[in-house]
Tab-separated table of C-alpha atoms in Angstrom:
chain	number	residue	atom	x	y	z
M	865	UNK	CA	-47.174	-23.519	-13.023
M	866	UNK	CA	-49.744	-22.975	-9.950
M	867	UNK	CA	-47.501	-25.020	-7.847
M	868	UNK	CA	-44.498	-23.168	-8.872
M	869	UNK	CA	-46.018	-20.061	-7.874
M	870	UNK	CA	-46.884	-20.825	-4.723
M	871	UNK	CA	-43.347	-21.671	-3.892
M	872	UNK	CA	-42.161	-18.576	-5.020
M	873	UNK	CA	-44.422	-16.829	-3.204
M	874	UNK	CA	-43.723	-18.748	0.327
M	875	UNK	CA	-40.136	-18.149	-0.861
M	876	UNK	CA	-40.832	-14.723	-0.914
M	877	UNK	CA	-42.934	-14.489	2.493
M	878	UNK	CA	-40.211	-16.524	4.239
M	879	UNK	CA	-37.551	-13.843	2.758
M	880	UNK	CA	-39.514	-11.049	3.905
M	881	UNK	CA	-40.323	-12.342	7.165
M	882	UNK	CA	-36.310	-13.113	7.795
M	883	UNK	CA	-35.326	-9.085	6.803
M	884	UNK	CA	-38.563	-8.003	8.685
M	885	UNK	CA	-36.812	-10.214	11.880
M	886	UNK	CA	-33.698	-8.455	11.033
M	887	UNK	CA	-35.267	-5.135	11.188
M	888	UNK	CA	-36.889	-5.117	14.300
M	889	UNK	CA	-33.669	-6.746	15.813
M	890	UNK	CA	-31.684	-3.796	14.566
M	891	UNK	CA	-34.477	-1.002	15.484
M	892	UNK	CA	-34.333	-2.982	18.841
M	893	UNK	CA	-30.686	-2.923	19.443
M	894	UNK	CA	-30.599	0.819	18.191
M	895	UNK	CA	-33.401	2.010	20.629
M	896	UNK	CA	-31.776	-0.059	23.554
M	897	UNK	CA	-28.071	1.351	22.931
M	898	UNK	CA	-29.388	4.755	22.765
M	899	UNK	CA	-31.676	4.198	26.292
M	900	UNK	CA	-28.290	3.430	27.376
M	901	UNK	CA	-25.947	5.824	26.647
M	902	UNK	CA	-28.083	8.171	27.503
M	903	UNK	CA	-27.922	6.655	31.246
M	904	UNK	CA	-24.781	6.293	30.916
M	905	UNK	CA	-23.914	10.412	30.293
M	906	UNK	CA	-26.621	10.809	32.910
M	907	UNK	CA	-25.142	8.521	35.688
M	908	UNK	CA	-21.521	9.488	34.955
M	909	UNK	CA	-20.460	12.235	36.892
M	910	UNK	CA	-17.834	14.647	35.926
M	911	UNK	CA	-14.542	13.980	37.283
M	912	UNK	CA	-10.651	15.490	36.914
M	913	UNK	CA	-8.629	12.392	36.120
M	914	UNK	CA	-5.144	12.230	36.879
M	915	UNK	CA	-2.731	11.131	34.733
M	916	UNK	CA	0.314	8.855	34.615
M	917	UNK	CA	2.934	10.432	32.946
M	918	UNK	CA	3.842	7.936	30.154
M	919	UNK	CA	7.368	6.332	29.351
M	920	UNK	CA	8.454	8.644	26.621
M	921	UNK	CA	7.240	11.718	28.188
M	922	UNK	CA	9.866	11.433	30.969
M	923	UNK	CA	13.295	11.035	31.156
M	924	UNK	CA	13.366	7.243	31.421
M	925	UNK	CA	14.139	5.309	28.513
M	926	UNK	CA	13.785	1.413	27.941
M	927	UNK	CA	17.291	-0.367	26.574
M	928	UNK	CA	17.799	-3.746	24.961
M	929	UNK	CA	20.948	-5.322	24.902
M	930	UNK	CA	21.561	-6.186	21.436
M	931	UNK	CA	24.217	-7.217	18.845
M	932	UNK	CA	21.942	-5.198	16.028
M	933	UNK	CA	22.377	-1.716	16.431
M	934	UNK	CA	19.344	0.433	14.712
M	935	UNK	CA	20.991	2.378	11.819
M	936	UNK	CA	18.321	5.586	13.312
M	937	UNK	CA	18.263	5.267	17.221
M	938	UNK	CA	21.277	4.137	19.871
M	939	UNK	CA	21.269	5.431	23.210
M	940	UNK	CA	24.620	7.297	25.235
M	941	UNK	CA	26.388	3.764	24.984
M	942	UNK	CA	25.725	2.361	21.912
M	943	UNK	CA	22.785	0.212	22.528
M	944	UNK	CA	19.639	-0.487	20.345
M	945	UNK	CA	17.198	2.025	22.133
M	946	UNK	CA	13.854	0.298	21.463
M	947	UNK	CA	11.375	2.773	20.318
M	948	UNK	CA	7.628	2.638	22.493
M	949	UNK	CA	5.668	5.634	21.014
M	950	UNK	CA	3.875	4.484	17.725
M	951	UNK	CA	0.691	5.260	16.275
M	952	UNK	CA	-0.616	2.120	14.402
M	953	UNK	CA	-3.005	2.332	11.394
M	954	UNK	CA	-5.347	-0.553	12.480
M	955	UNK	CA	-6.847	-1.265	8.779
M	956	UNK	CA	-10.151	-3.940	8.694
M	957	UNK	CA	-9.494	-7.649	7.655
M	958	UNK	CA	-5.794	-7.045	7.198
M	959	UNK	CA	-4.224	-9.142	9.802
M	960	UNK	CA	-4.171	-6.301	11.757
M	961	UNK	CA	-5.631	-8.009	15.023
M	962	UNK	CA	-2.598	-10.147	14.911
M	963	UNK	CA	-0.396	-7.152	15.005
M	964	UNK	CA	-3.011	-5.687	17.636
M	965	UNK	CA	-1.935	-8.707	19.823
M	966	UNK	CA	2.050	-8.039	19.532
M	967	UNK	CA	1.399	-4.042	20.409
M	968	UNK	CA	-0.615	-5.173	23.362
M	969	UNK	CA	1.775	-7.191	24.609
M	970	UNK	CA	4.386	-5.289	24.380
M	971	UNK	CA	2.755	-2.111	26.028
M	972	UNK	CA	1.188	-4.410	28.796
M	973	UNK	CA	4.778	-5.992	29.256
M	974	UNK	CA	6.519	-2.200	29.566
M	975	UNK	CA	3.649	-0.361	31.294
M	976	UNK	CA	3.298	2.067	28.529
M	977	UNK	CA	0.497	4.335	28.492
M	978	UNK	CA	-2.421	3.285	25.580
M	979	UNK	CA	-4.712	5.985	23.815
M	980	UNK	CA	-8.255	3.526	24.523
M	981	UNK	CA	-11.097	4.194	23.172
M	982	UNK	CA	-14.177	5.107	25.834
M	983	UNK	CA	-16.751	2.531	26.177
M	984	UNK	CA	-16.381	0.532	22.670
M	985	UNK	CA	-13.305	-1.171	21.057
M	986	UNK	CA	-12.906	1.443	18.031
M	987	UNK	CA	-12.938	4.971	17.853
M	988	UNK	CA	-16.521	5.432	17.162
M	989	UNK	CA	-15.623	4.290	13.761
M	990	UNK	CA	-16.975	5.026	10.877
M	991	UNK	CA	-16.620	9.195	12.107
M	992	UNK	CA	-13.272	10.297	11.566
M	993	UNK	CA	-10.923	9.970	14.346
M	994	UNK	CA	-11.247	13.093	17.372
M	995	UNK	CA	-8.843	13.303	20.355
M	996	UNK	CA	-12.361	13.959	22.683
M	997	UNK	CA	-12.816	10.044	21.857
M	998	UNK	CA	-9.873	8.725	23.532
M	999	UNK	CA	-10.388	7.723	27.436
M	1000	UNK	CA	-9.341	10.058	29.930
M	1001	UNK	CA	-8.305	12.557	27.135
M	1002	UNK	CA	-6.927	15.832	28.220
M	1003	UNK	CA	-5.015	18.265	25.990
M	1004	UNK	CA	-1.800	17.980	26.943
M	1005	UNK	CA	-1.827	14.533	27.833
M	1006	UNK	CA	0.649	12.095	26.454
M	1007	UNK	CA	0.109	8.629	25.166
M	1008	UNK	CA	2.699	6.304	24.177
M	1009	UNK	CA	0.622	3.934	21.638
M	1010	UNK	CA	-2.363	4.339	19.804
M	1011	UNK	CA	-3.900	1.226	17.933
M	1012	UNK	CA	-7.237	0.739	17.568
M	1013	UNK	CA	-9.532	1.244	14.604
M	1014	UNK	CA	-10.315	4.426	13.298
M	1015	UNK	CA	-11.158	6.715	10.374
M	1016	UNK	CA	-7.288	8.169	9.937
M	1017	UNK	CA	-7.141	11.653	10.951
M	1018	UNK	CA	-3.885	12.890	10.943
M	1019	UNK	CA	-3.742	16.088	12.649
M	1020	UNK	CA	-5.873	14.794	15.824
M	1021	UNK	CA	-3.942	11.661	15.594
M	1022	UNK	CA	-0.902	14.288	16.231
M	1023	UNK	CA	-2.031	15.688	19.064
M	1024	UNK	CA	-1.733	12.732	21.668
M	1025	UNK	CA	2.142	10.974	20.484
M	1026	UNK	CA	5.199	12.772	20.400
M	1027	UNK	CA	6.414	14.492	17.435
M	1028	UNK	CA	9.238	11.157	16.927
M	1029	UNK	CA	6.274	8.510	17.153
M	1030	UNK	CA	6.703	5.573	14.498
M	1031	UNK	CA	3.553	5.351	12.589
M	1032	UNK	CA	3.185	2.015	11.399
M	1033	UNK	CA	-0.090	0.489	9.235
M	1034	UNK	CA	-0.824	-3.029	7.306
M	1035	UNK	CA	-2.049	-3.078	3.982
M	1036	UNK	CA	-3.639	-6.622	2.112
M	1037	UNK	CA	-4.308	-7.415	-1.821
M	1038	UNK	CA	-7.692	-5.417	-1.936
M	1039	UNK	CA	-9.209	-8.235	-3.695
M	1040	UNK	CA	-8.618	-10.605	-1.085
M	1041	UNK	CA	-9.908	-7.955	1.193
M	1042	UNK	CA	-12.791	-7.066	-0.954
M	1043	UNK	CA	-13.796	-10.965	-0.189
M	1044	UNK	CA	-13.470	-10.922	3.372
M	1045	UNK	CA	-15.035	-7.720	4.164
M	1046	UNK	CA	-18.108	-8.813	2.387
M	1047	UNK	CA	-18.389	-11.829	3.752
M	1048	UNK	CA	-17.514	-10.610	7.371
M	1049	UNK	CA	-19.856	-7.297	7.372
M	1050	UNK	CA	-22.368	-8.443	4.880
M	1051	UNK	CA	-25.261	-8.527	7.445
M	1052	UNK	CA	-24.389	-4.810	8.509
M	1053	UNK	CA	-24.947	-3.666	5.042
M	1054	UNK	CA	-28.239	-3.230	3.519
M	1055	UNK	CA	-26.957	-2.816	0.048
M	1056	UNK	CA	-26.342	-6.639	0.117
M	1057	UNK	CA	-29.994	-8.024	2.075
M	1058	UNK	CA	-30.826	-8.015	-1.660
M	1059	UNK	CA	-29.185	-9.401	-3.660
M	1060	UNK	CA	-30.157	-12.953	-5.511
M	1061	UNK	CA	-28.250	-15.666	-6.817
M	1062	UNK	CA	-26.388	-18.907	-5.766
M	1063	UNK	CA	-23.239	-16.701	-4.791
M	1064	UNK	CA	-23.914	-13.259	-3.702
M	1065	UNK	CA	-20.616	-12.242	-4.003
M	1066	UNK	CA	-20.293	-13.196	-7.779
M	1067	UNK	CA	-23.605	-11.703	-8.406
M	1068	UNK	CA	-22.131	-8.340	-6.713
M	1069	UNK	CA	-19.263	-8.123	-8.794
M	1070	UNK	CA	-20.819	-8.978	-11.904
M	1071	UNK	CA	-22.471	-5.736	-12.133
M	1072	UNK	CA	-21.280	-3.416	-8.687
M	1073	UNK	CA	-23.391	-0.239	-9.588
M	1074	UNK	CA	-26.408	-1.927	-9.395
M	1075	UNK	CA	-25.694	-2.635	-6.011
M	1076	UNK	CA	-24.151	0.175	-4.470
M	1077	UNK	CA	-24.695	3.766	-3.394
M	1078	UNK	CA	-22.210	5.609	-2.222
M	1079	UNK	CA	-24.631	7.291	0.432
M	1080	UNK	CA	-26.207	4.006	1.509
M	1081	UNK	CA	-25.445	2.671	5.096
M	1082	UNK	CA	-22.194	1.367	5.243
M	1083	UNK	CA	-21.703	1.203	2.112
M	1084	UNK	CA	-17.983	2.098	2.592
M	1085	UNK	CA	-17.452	-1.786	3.148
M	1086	UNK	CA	-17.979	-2.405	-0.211
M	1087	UNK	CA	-15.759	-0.205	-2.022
M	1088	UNK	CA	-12.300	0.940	-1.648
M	1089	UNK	CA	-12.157	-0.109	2.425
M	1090	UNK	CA	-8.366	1.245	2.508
M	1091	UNK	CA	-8.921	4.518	1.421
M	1092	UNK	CA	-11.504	4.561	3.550
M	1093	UNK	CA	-9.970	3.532	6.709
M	1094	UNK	CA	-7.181	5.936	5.997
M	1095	UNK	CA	-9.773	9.205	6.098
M	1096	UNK	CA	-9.685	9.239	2.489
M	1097	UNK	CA	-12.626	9.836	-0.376
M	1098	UNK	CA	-13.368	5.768	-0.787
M	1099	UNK	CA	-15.808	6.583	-4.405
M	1100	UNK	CA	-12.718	8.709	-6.351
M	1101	UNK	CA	-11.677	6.604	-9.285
M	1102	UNK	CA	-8.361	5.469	-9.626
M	1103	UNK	CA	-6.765	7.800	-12.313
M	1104	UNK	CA	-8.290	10.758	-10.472
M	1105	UNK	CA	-5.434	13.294	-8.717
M	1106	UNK	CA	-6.636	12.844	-5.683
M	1107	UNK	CA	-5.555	9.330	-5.127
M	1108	UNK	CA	-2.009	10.051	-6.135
M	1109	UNK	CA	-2.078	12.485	-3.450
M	1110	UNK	CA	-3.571	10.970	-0.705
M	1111	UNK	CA	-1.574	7.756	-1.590
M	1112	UNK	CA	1.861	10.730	-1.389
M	1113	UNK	CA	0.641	11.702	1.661
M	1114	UNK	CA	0.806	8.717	3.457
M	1115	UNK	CA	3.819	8.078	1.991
M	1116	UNK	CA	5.053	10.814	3.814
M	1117	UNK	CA	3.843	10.219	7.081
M	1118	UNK	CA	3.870	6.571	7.422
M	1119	UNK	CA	7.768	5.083	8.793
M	1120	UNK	CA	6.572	1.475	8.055
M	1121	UNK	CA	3.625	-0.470	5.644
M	1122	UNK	CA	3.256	-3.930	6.408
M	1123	UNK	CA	2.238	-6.301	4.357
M	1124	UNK	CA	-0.716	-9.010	5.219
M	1125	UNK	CA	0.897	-11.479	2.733
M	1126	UNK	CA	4.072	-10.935	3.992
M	1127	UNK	CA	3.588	-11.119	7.581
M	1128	UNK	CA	6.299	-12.600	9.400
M	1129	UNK	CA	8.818	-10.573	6.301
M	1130	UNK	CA	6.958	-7.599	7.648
M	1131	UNK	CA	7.449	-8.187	11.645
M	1132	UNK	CA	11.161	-8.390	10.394
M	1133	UNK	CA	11.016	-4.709	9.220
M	1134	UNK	CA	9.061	-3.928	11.683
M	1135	UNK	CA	11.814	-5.214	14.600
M	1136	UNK	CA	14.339	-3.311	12.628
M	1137	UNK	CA	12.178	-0.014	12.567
M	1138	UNK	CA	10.982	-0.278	16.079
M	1139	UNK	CA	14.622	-1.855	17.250
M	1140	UNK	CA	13.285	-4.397	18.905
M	1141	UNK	CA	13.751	-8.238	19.886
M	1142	UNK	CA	12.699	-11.316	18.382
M	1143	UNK	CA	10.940	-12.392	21.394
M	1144	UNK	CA	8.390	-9.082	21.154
M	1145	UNK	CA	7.378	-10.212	17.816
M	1146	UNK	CA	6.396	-13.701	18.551
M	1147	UNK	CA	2.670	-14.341	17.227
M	1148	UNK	CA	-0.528	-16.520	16.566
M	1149	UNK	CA	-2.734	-16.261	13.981
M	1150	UNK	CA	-5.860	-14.668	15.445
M	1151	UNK	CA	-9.444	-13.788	13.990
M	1152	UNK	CA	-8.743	-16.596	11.074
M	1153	UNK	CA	-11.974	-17.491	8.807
M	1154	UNK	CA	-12.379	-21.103	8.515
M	1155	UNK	CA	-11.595	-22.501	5.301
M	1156	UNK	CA	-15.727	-23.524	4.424
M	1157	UNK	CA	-16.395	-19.772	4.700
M	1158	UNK	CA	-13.734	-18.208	1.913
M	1159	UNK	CA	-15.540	-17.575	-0.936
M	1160	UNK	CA	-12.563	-18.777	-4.198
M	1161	UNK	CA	-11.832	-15.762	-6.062
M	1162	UNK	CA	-11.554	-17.018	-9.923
M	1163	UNK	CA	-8.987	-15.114	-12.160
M	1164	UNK	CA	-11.979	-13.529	-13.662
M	1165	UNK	CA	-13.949	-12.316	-10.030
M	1166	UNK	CA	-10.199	-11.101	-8.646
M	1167	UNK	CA	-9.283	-8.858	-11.833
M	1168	UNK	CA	-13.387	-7.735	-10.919
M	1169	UNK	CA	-12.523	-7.052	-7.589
M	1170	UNK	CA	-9.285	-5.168	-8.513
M	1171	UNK	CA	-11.351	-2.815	-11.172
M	1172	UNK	CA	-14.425	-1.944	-8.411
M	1173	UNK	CA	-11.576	-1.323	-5.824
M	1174	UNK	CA	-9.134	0.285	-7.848
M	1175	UNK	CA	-8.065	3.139	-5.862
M	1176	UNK	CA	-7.174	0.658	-3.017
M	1177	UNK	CA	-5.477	-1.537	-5.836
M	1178	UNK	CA	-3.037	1.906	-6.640
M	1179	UNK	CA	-2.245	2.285	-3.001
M	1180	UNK	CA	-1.328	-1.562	-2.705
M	1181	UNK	CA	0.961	-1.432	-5.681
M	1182	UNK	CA	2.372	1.733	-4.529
M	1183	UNK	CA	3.068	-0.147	-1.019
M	1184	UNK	CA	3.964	-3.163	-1.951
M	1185	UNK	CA	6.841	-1.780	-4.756
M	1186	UNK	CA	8.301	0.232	-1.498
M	1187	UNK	CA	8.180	-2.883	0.849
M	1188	UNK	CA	9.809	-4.782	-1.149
M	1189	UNK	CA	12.985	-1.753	-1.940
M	1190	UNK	CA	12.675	-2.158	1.895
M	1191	UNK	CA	13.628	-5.758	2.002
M	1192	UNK	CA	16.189	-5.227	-0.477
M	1193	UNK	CA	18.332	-2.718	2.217
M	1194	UNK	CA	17.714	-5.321	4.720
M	1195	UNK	CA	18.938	-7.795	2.667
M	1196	UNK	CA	17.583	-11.179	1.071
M	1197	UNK	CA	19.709	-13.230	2.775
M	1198	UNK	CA	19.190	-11.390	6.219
M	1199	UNK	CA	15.430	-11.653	5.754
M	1200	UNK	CA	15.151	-15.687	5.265
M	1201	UNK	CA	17.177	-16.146	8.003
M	1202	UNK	CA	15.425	-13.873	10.364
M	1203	UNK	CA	11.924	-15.312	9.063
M	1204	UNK	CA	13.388	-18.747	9.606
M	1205	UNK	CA	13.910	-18.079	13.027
M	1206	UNK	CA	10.760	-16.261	13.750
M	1207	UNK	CA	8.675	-19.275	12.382
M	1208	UNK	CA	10.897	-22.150	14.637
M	1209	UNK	CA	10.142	-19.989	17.662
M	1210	UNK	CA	6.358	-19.550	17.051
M	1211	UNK	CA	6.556	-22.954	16.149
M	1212	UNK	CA	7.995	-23.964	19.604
M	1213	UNK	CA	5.212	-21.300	20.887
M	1214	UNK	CA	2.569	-22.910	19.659
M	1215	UNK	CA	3.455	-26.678	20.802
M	1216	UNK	CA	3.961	-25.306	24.425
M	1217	UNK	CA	0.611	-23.002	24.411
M	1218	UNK	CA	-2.053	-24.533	22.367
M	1219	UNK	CA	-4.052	-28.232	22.565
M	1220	UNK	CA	-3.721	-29.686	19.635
M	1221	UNK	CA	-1.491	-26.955	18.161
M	1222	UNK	CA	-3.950	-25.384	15.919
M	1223	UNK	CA	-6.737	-23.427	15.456
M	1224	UNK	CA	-10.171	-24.929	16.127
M	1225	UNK	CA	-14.124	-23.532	15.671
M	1226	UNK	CA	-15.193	-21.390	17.880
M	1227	UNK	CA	-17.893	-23.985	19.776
M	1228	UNK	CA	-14.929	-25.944	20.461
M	1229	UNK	CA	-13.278	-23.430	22.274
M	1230	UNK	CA	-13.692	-24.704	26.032
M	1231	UNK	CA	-12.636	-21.217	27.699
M	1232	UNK	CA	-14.990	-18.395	26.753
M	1233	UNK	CA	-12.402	-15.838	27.295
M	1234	UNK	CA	-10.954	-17.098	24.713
M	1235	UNK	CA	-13.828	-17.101	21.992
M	1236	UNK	CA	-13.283	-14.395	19.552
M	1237	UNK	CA	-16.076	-11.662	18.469
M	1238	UNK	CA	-17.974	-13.359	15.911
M	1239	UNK	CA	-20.393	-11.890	12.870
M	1240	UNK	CA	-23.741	-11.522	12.974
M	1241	UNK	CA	-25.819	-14.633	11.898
M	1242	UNK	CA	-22.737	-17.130	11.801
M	1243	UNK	CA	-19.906	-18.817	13.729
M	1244	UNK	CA	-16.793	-18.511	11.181
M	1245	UNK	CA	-14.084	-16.734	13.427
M	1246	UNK	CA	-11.147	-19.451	14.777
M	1247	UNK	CA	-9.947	-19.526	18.327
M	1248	UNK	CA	-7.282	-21.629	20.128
M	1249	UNK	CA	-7.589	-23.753	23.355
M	1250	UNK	CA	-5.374	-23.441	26.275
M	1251	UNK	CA	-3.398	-26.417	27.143
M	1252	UNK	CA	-4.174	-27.716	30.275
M	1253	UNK	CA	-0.721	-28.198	31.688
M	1254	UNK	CA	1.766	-25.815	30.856
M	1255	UNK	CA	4.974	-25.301	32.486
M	1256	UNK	CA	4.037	-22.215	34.660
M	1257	UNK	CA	6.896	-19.785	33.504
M	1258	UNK	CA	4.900	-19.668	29.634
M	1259	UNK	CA	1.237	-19.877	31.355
M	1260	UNK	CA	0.967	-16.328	31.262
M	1261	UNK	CA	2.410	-15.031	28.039
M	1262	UNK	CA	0.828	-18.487	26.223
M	1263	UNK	CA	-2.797	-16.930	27.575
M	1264	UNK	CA	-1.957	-13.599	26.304
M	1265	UNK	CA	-0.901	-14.640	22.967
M	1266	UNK	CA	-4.232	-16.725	22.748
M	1267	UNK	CA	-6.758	-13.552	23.752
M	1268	UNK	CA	-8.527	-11.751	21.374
M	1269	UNK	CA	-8.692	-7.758	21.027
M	1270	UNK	CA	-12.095	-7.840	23.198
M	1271	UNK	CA	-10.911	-9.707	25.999
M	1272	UNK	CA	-7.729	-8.013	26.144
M	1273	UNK	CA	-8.592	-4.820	26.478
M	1274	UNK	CA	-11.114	-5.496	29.164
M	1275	UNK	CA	-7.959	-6.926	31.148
M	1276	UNK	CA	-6.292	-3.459	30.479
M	1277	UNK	CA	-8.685	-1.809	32.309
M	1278	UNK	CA	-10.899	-0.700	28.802
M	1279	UNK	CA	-14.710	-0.439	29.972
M	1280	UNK	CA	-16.434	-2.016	26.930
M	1281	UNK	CA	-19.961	-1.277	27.781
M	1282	UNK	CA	-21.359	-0.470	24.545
M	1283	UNK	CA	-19.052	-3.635	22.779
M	1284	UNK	CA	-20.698	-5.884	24.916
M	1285	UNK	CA	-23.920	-4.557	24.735
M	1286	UNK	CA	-24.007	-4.321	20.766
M	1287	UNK	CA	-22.438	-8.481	21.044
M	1288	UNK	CA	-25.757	-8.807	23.312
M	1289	UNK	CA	-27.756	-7.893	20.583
M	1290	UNK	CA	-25.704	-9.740	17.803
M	1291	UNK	CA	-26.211	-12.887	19.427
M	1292	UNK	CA	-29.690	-12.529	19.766
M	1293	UNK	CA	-30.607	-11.404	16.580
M	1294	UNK	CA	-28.551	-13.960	15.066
């Protein structure tokens, strides 16, 4: 009994000593980012930036030659006129850095003029979205793609595309998401430093409210992530009016909702909507979990999940039952054979670009360009390698396809001071 006490107690001493550690890394990394933005505003001097007037906002206009003709866009001689201005609802764990990939290549590839954030890779998310936080942000000024994560807020969103921009967003089974974001963001949570048992996201689940505050820190990754994302009230339970609306309302802005389970069905769609080529959708699977960290959702944890997150659960079904009458003007037939062909050229992608052809952990990743941002405490995000010899006409687009979000929009000219020096931090602490 004495000896059994004693272990609990070094049990607990270790326990405290690790969130203690934690603590005073966080209170660290908080007091050095603010001595640093601080020089930052201090050491930046004011200056009148001039702007590049983008793509749409002149009179030029980019043309594919193509034997599909969109049903809602052809230019003076019948051609599929691609469309370049679109706002894209970057939702978390979604696949959505996947589609982040595609959007930057195609803007890099056409020069088209990207709303960035200033100094970090979001848009100071979790505050709802302003127009002050985009780079270089004037009124007036006109962007041709906007794509990063944010708290939705569609009238500032308004203010920077023009009025005929495609706004396009990914949605994924909330369960599935519920699983990922708690596994990915767990560490930047305090509700869950906590909590006991084996499995700490069965123990979550088996009771939620005993857990969860809907005015602790972060606690917005925990509950309802979609509605969140999308500037909406995250704690409103699913029968409530509210959630009919909001889901109506972006129902009524929204031209396009992917779907994470339906990916390459979705870049389909999305070529259709966006009238553009097969070759602008090609894609690799980026910021994949490795198998070892999925935590198995039982029948009885999912339907769990589903309840806690039920206001994300309406908007899926809502979603998915409008996807899918989506597909079904497309037509079945269409769709397999345009998904068939998609896969055979990623396929063909993916022998020509990558050693080894698939995804590997991120120690083994030889370039470190082309590690991906990892979460704290843990190394569970895939990355590719590079093959060494590649015939020099794919070199380029085979690195681009293999970058992740970070690197990439370094190399667009994004000055990521406050990323990089939050990653400092991360890896130390971890």
């Amino acid at each position: 009994m004495e000896v059994g006490l004693t272990l609990k107690g070094c049990l607990v001493l270790v326990m405290g000593r690790r969130y203690k550690s934690i603590a005073r890394g966080l209170a660290v990394g908080t007091l050095l980012t603010s001595y640093m933005l601080v020089l930052y505003c201090l050491s930046t001097p004011a200056v009148k930036q001039k702007f590049r007037v983008a793509l749409s906002c002149s009179n030029q206009r980019l043309v594919h030659s193509s034997t599909h003709t969109s049903q809602n866009r052809t230019g003076p001689s019948g051609e599929c006129e691609p469309k370049v201005d679109i706002m894209f609802m970057k939702t978390h764990k979604t696949a959505s850095s996947t589609l982040l990939n595609i959007l930057f290549r195609f803007g890099d590839k056409h020069r088209l003029e990207f709303a960035f954030p200033d100094g970090r890779n979001d848009f100071f998310y979790p505050s709802p979205f302003l127009c002050s936080q985009v780079k270089n942000y004037q009124p007036g000024a006109c962007f041709n793609i906007l794509c990063n994560h944010m708290r939705f807020n569609e009238y500032e969103v308004a203010k920077l595309l023009p009025a005929d921009a495609a706004y396009i967003t990914i949605l994924r089974d909330p369960a599935e998401l519920f699983e990922s974001s708690f596994h990915y963001f767990r560490w930047a949570i305090p509700l869950t430093w906590g909590i006991r048992g084996e499995t700490k996201l069965t123990e979550f689940l088996r009771d939620p409210r005993s857990y969860y505050s809907p005015e602790s820190y972060n606690s917005f990754y925990l509950k309802n992530l979609l509605f969140f994302d999308f500037g909406l009230d995250n704690n409103l339970e699913p029968e409530h009016p509210l959630v009919e609306r909001g889901i109506q309302s972006l129902t009524n802005r929204f031209n396009l909702v992917l779907m994470a389970e339906y990916f390459e069905e979705s870049l389909i769609l999305l070529k259709d909507t966006l009238c553009w080529t097969m070759e602008d959708l090609l894609f690799f699977k980026l910021n994949a979990r490795k198998h070892s960290s999925v935590s198995r959702l039982t029948p009885e944890l999912r339907a769990k999940a589903l309840e806690w997150n039920g206001a994300d659960w309406r908007l899926y079904q809502h979603f998915n039952t409008t996807f899918w009458a989506k597909v079904e003007v497309y037509g079945r037939t269409r769709m397999e054979q345009e998904v068939r062909e998609l896969r055979k050229k990623n396929a063909e992608m993916a022998a020509i670009c990558i050693e080894g052809g698939v995804a590997v952990d991120a120690r083994m990743i030889w370039n470190r360009d082309l590690v991906p941002w990892q979460p704290v405490g843990e190394s569970s995000i895939l990355g590719y390698n590079l093959r060494k010899n590649i015939d020099p006409k794919y070199r380029e687009l085979c690195r681009k396809m293999l970058t992740p979000e970070i690197q990439y929009m370094s190399e667009l000219g994004v000055n990521l001071w406050l990323t990089q020096l939050w990653g400092w931090v991360k890896d130390t602490i971890s």
